[in-house]
PDB file of C-alpha atoms in Angstrom:
ATOM      1  CA  MET T   5      96.036  63.744  79.099  1.00  0.00           C
ATOM      2  CA  GLU T   6      99.243  61.677  78.099  1.00  0.00           C
ATOM      3  CA  ASN T   7     102.573  63.249  79.132  1.00  0.00           C
ATOM      4  CA  GLU T   8     103.517  62.643  75.848  1.00  0.00           C
ATOM      5  CA  LYS T   9     100.751  65.406  74.622  1.00  0.00           C
ATOM      6  CA  CYS T  10     101.289  68.177  77.118  1.00  0.00           C
ATOM      7  CA  LYS T  11     103.746  70.271  75.922  1.00  0.00           C
ATOM      8  CA  ILE T  12     104.773  73.466  78.212  1.00  0.00           C
ATOM      9  CA  LYS T  13     105.765  76.782  76.413  1.00  0.00           C
ATOM     10  CA  SER T  14     108.407  78.837  76.932  1.00  0.00           C
ATOM     11  CA  ALA T  15     108.192  81.906  78.781  1.00  0.00           C
ATOM     12  CA  SER T  16     108.441  85.001  76.390  1.00  0.00           C
ATOM     13  CA  GLU T  17     110.335  87.730  77.416  1.00  0.00           C
ATOM     14  CA  GLN T  18     107.274  89.785  79.013  1.00  0.00           C
ATOM     15  CA  GLU T  19     106.789  86.653  81.304  1.00  0.00           C
ATOM     16  CA  LEU T  20     110.517  86.350  82.209  1.00  0.00           C
ATOM     17  CA  SER T  21     110.704  90.154  82.819  1.00  0.00           C
ATOM     18  CA  LEU T  22     107.051  89.403  85.194  1.00  0.00           C
ATOM     19  CA  TYR T  23     109.281  86.579  87.105  1.00  0.00           C
ATOM     20  CA  CYS T  24     112.304  88.624  87.629  1.00  0.00           C
ATOM     21  CA  PHE T  25     109.966  91.695  89.228  1.00  0.00           C
ATOM     22  CA  VAL T  26     108.078  88.793  91.189  1.00  0.00           C
ATOM     23  CA  GLY T  27     110.791  87.472  92.827  1.00  0.00           C
ATOM     24  CA  GLU T  28     112.723  90.569  93.417  1.00  0.00           C
ATOM     25  CA  ALA T  29     109.997  91.551  95.177  1.00  0.00           C
ATOM     26  CA  LEU T  30     109.353  88.062  97.272  1.00  0.00           C
ATOM     27  CA  CYS T  31     113.207  88.864  98.284  1.00  0.00           C
ATOM     28  CA  ALA T  32     112.297  92.028  99.378  1.00  0.00           C
ATOM     29  CA  ILE T  33     109.388  91.012 101.207  1.00  0.00           C
ATOM     30  CA  GLN T  34     111.900  88.407 102.710  1.00  0.00           C
ATOM     31  CA  HIS T  35     114.153  90.849 104.091  1.00  0.00           C
ATOM     32  CA  ILE T  36     111.692  93.035 105.807  1.00  0.00           C
ATOM     33  CA  GLU T  37     110.399  89.664 107.423  1.00  0.00           C
ATOM     34  CA  ASP T  38     113.823  88.634 108.638  1.00  0.00           C
ATOM     35  CA  ALA T  39     114.196  92.200 110.092  1.00  0.00           C
ATOM     36  CA  ILE T  40     111.211  92.066 111.689  1.00  0.00           C
ATOM     37  CA  SER T  41     111.918  89.187 113.352  1.00  0.00           C
ATOM     38  CA  HIS T  42     115.046  90.654 114.790  1.00  0.00           C
ATOM     39  CA  SER T  43     113.017  93.174 116.058  1.00  0.00           C
ATOM     40  CA  ILE T  44     110.511  90.756 118.299  1.00  0.00           C
ATOM     41  CA  VAL T  45     113.678  88.518 119.355  1.00  0.00           C
ATOM     42  CA  LEU T  46     116.329  91.797 120.599  1.00  0.00           C
ATOM     43  CA  LYS T  47     113.177  94.321 121.546  1.00  0.00           C
ATOM     44  CA  ILE T  48     110.536  91.934 123.151  1.00  0.00           C
ATOM     45  CA  ASN T  49     112.830  88.716 124.367  1.00  0.00           C
ATOM     46  CA  ALA T  50     115.959  90.301 125.442  1.00  0.00           C
ATOM     47  CA  PRO T  51     118.204  87.340 124.937  1.00  0.00           C
ATOM     48  CA  GLN T  52     121.469  87.258 127.001  1.00  0.00           C
ATOM     49  CA  THR T  53     123.455  84.740 124.676  1.00  0.00           C
ATOM     50  CA  LYS T  54     123.844  84.749 120.974  1.00  0.00           C
ATOM     51  CA  PRO T  55     122.719  81.004 121.075  1.00  0.00           C
ATOM     52  CA  GLU T  56     119.622  82.129 123.061  1.00  0.00           C
ATOM     53  CA  ALA T  57     119.004  85.035 120.735  1.00  0.00           C
ATOM     54  CA  ASP T  58     119.292  82.026 117.594  1.00  0.00           C
ATOM     55  CA  GLN T  59     116.789  79.761 118.826  1.00  0.00           C
ATOM     56  CA  LEU T  60     114.483  82.680 119.450  1.00  0.00           C
ATOM     57  CA  LEU T  61     115.026  84.059 115.623  1.00  0.00           C
ATOM     58  CA  GLU T  62     114.548  80.485 114.268  1.00  0.00           C
ATOM     59  CA  LYS T  63     111.344  80.327 116.051  1.00  0.00           C
ATOM     60  CA  HIS T  64     110.569  83.826 115.000  1.00  0.00           C
ATOM     61  CA  ARG T  65     111.063  83.279 111.470  1.00  0.00           C
ATOM     62  CA  SER T  66     108.626  80.986 111.537  1.00  0.00           C
ATOM     63  CA  TYR T  67     106.050  83.725 111.578  1.00  0.00           C
ATOM     64  CA  THR T  68     103.702  84.526 108.658  1.00  0.00           C
ATOM     65  CA  LEU T  69     104.584  88.684 108.052  1.00  0.00           C
ATOM     66  CA  GLY T  70     100.734  89.687 109.142  1.00  0.00           C
ATOM     67  CA  LYS T  71     101.668  87.374 112.519  1.00  0.00           C
ATOM     68  CA  ALA T  72     104.730  89.078 113.575  1.00  0.00           C
ATOM     69  CA  MET T  73     103.066  92.324 112.362  1.00  0.00           C
ATOM     70  CA  LYS T  74     100.666  91.634 114.687  1.00  0.00           C
ATOM     71  CA  ILE T  75     103.025  90.533 117.376  1.00  0.00           C
ATOM     72  CA  CYS T  76     105.098  94.204 117.209  1.00  0.00           C
ATOM     73  CA  GLU T  77     101.916  96.017 116.958  1.00  0.00           C
ATOM     74  CA  GLY T  78     100.582  94.935 120.213  1.00  0.00           C
ATOM     75  CA  ALA T  79     104.063  95.480 122.082  1.00  0.00           C
ATOM     76  CA  SER T  80     104.555  98.782 120.127  1.00  0.00           C
ATOM     77  CA  LEU T  81     107.805  98.033 118.746  1.00  0.00           C
ATOM     78  CA  TYR T  82     107.217 100.597 116.187  1.00  0.00           C
ATOM     79  CA  ASP T  83     106.428 104.131 116.523  1.00  0.00           C
ATOM     80  CA  GLU T  84     103.060 104.948 115.156  1.00  0.00           C
ATOM     81  CA  VAL T  85     104.241 106.293 111.515  1.00  0.00           C
ATOM     82  CA  LEU T  86     106.275 103.188 110.720  1.00  0.00           C
ATOM     83  CA  GLN T  87     103.708 100.722 112.000  1.00  0.00           C
ATOM     84  CA  GLN T  88     101.242 102.151 109.632  1.00  0.00           C
ATOM     85  CA  GLU T  89     103.385 102.008 106.569  1.00  0.00           C
ATOM     86  CA  LEU T  90     103.930  97.992 107.743  1.00  0.00           C
ATOM     87  CA  ASN T  91     100.167  98.017 107.676  1.00  0.00           C
ATOM     88  CA  LYS T  92     100.414  99.299 104.252  1.00  0.00           C
ATOM     89  CA  PHE T  93     103.066  97.465 102.991  1.00  0.00           C
ATOM     90  CA  LEU T  94     100.972  93.793 104.735  1.00  0.00           C
ATOM     91  CA  SER T  95      98.192  95.005 102.116  1.00  0.00           C
ATOM     92  CA  GLU T  96     100.674  94.986  99.051  1.00  0.00           C
ATOM     93  CA  ARG T  97     102.232  91.982 100.077  1.00  0.00           C
ATOM     94  CA  ASN T  98      98.824  89.968 100.414  1.00  0.00           C
ATOM     95  CA  TRP T  99      97.910  91.257  97.036  1.00  0.00           C
ATOM     96  CA  LEU T 100     101.289  90.099  95.525  1.00  0.00           C
ATOM     97  CA  VAL T 101     101.609  86.603  97.448  1.00  0.00           C
ATOM     98  CA  HIS T 102      97.862  85.707  96.965  1.00  0.00           C
ATOM     99  CA  ARG T 103      96.291  87.249  94.417  1.00  0.00           C
ATOM    100  CA  SER T 104      98.909  89.604  91.561  1.00  0.00           C
ATOM    101  CA  ILE T 105      98.833  86.728  88.832  1.00  0.00           C
ATOM    102  CA  ALA T 106      95.467  85.093  89.085  1.00  0.00           C
ATOM    103  CA  HIS T 107      93.928  88.356  89.231  1.00  0.00           C
ATOM    104  CA  SER T 108      95.815  90.037  86.250  1.00  0.00           C
ATOM    105  CA  ARG T 109      95.413  87.159  84.237  1.00  0.00           C
ATOM    106  CA  ASP T 110      93.438  88.211  82.148  1.00  0.00           C
ATOM    107  CA  GLU T 111      94.362  91.355  81.443  1.00  0.00           C
ATOM    108  CA  TRP T 112      98.241  90.366  81.181  1.00  0.00           C
ATOM    109  CA  ASP T 113      96.675  87.521  78.112  1.00  0.00           C
ATOM    110  CA  ALA T 114      95.113  90.864  76.287  1.00  0.00           C
ATOM    111  CA  ASN T 115      98.146  93.200  76.984  1.00  0.00           C
ATOM    112  CA  VAL T 116      96.283  95.948  78.505  1.00  0.00           C
ATOM    113  CA  SER T 117      98.273  96.335  81.600  1.00  0.00           C
ATOM    114  CA  ARG T 118     101.831  94.791  81.523  1.00  0.00           C
ATOM    115  CA  GLU T 119     103.288  98.038  82.518  1.00  0.00           C
ATOM    116  CA  LYS T 120     100.731  98.453  85.468  1.00  0.00           C
ATOM    117  CA  LEU T 121     101.614  95.153  86.660  1.00  0.00           C
ATOM    118  CA  PHE T 122     105.007  95.866  86.189  1.00  0.00           C
ATOM    119  CA  GLY T 123     105.434  99.210  88.256  1.00  0.00           C
ATOM    120  CA  ARG T 124     102.899  97.944  90.900  1.00  0.00           C
ATOM    121  CA  LEU T 125     105.679  94.900  91.633  1.00  0.00           C
ATOM    122  CA  LYS T 126     108.544  97.198  91.306  1.00  0.00           C
ATOM    123  CA  ALA T 127     106.710  99.511  93.781  1.00  0.00           C
ATOM    124  CA  ILE T 128     106.310  97.042  96.222  1.00  0.00           C
ATOM    125  CA  THR T 129     110.043  96.465  96.179  1.00  0.00           C
ATOM    126  CA  THR T 130     111.019  99.649  96.724  1.00  0.00           C
ATOM    127  CA  HIS T 131     108.467 100.623  99.803  1.00  0.00           C
ATOM    128  CA  ALA T 132     110.174  97.075 100.749  1.00  0.00           C
ATOM    129  CA  GLN T 133     113.618  98.332 100.816  1.00  0.00           C
ATOM    130  CA  ARG T 134     112.764 101.693 102.251  1.00  0.00           C
ATOM    131  CA  LEU T 135     110.838  99.930 104.979  1.00  0.00           C
ATOM    132  CA  LEU T 136     113.945  97.593 105.836  1.00  0.00           C
ATOM    133  CA  GLN T 137     116.234 101.039 105.984  1.00  0.00           C
ATOM    134  CA  LEU T 138     113.299 102.170 108.768  1.00  0.00           C
ATOM    135  CA  ILE T 139     113.698  99.063 110.536  1.00  0.00           C
ATOM    136  CA  GLU T 140     117.264  98.691 110.576  1.00  0.00           C
ATOM    137  CA  LYS T 141     117.675 102.528 111.712  1.00  0.00           C
ATOM    138  CA  ASP T 142     114.982 101.674 114.666  1.00  0.00           C
ATOM    139  CA  LEU T 143     117.147  98.604 115.846  1.00  0.00           C
ATOM    140  CA  ILE T 144     120.684 100.608 115.549  1.00  0.00           C
ATOM    141  CA  GLU T 145     118.748 103.217 117.836  1.00  0.00           C
ATOM    142  CA  PHE T 146     117.260 101.052 120.111  1.00  0.00           C
ATOM    143  CA  SER T 147     120.921  99.261 120.296  1.00  0.00           C
ATOM    144  CA  GLU T 148     122.552 102.277 121.029  1.00  0.00           C
ATOM    145  CA  ALA T 149     120.166 103.288 124.005  1.00  0.00           C
ATOM    146  CA  LYS T 150     120.652  99.817 125.224  1.00  0.00           C
ATOM    147  CA  GLY T 151     124.510 100.734 125.626  1.00  0.00           C
ATOM    148  CA  LYS T 152     125.703  98.537 122.273  1.00  0.00           C
ATOM    149  CA  GLY T 153     128.394 100.291 119.830  1.00  0.00           C
ATOM    150  CA  MET T 154     127.315 100.555 116.427  1.00  0.00           C
ATOM    151  CA  SER T 155     129.572 102.581 114.313  1.00  0.00           C
ATOM    152  CA  SER T 156     130.763  99.009 112.304  1.00  0.00           C
ATOM    153  CA  VAL T 157     127.008  98.244 112.105  1.00  0.00           C
ATOM    154  CA  LYS T 158     126.402 101.627 110.535  1.00  0.00           C
ATOM    155  CA  ALA T 159     129.568 101.483 109.039  1.00  0.00           C
ATOM    156  CA  TYR T 160     128.677  98.353 106.893  1.00  0.00           C
ATOM    157  CA  ILE T 161     125.406  99.318 106.351  1.00  0.00           C
ATOM    158  CA  ASP T 162     126.859 102.466 104.599  1.00  0.00           C
ATOM    159  CA  LYS T 163     128.525 100.781 102.039  1.00  0.00           C
ATOM    160  CA  HIS T 164     125.709  97.927 101.288  1.00  0.00           C
ATOM    161  CA  TYR T 165     123.560 100.962 100.244  1.00  0.00           C
ATOM    162  CA  VAL T 166     126.170 103.041  98.170  1.00  0.00           C
ATOM    163  CA  GLU T 167     127.308  99.729  96.124  1.00  0.00           C
TER     164      GLU T 167
END
């Protein structure tokens, strides 16, 4: 096929909405991955210095969500309820990353379930945001149990979620 004959169609308004929902969900997923990496570093490795923590964090940030969650589960980093929620979330994350668009293409083209797809993507984002708050709470409680003052962190988080 010659390049001059290959034309790319502009995205429709609904496709732009799809891309925004997918992007929002992927960003929320990355926040969960990062929070889990922090949990692993702080709860398992217990670094003594910031440079050591940064180095460990960089290593753990390269893990897939599934691998990081297996580490958490093996080390019992979270209570059973949170771990179960993370497992459910991993399933939805895997659907989004590996199957959401390809499996929904025929229905999308037929205009069958666009709103259903949008709803599922938004639900992933909402679930991720809720999980992030639970992981943050868990890390704060862990840090307080280790004698760390967390009032400024709590104030920052409260302000973040209000704005």
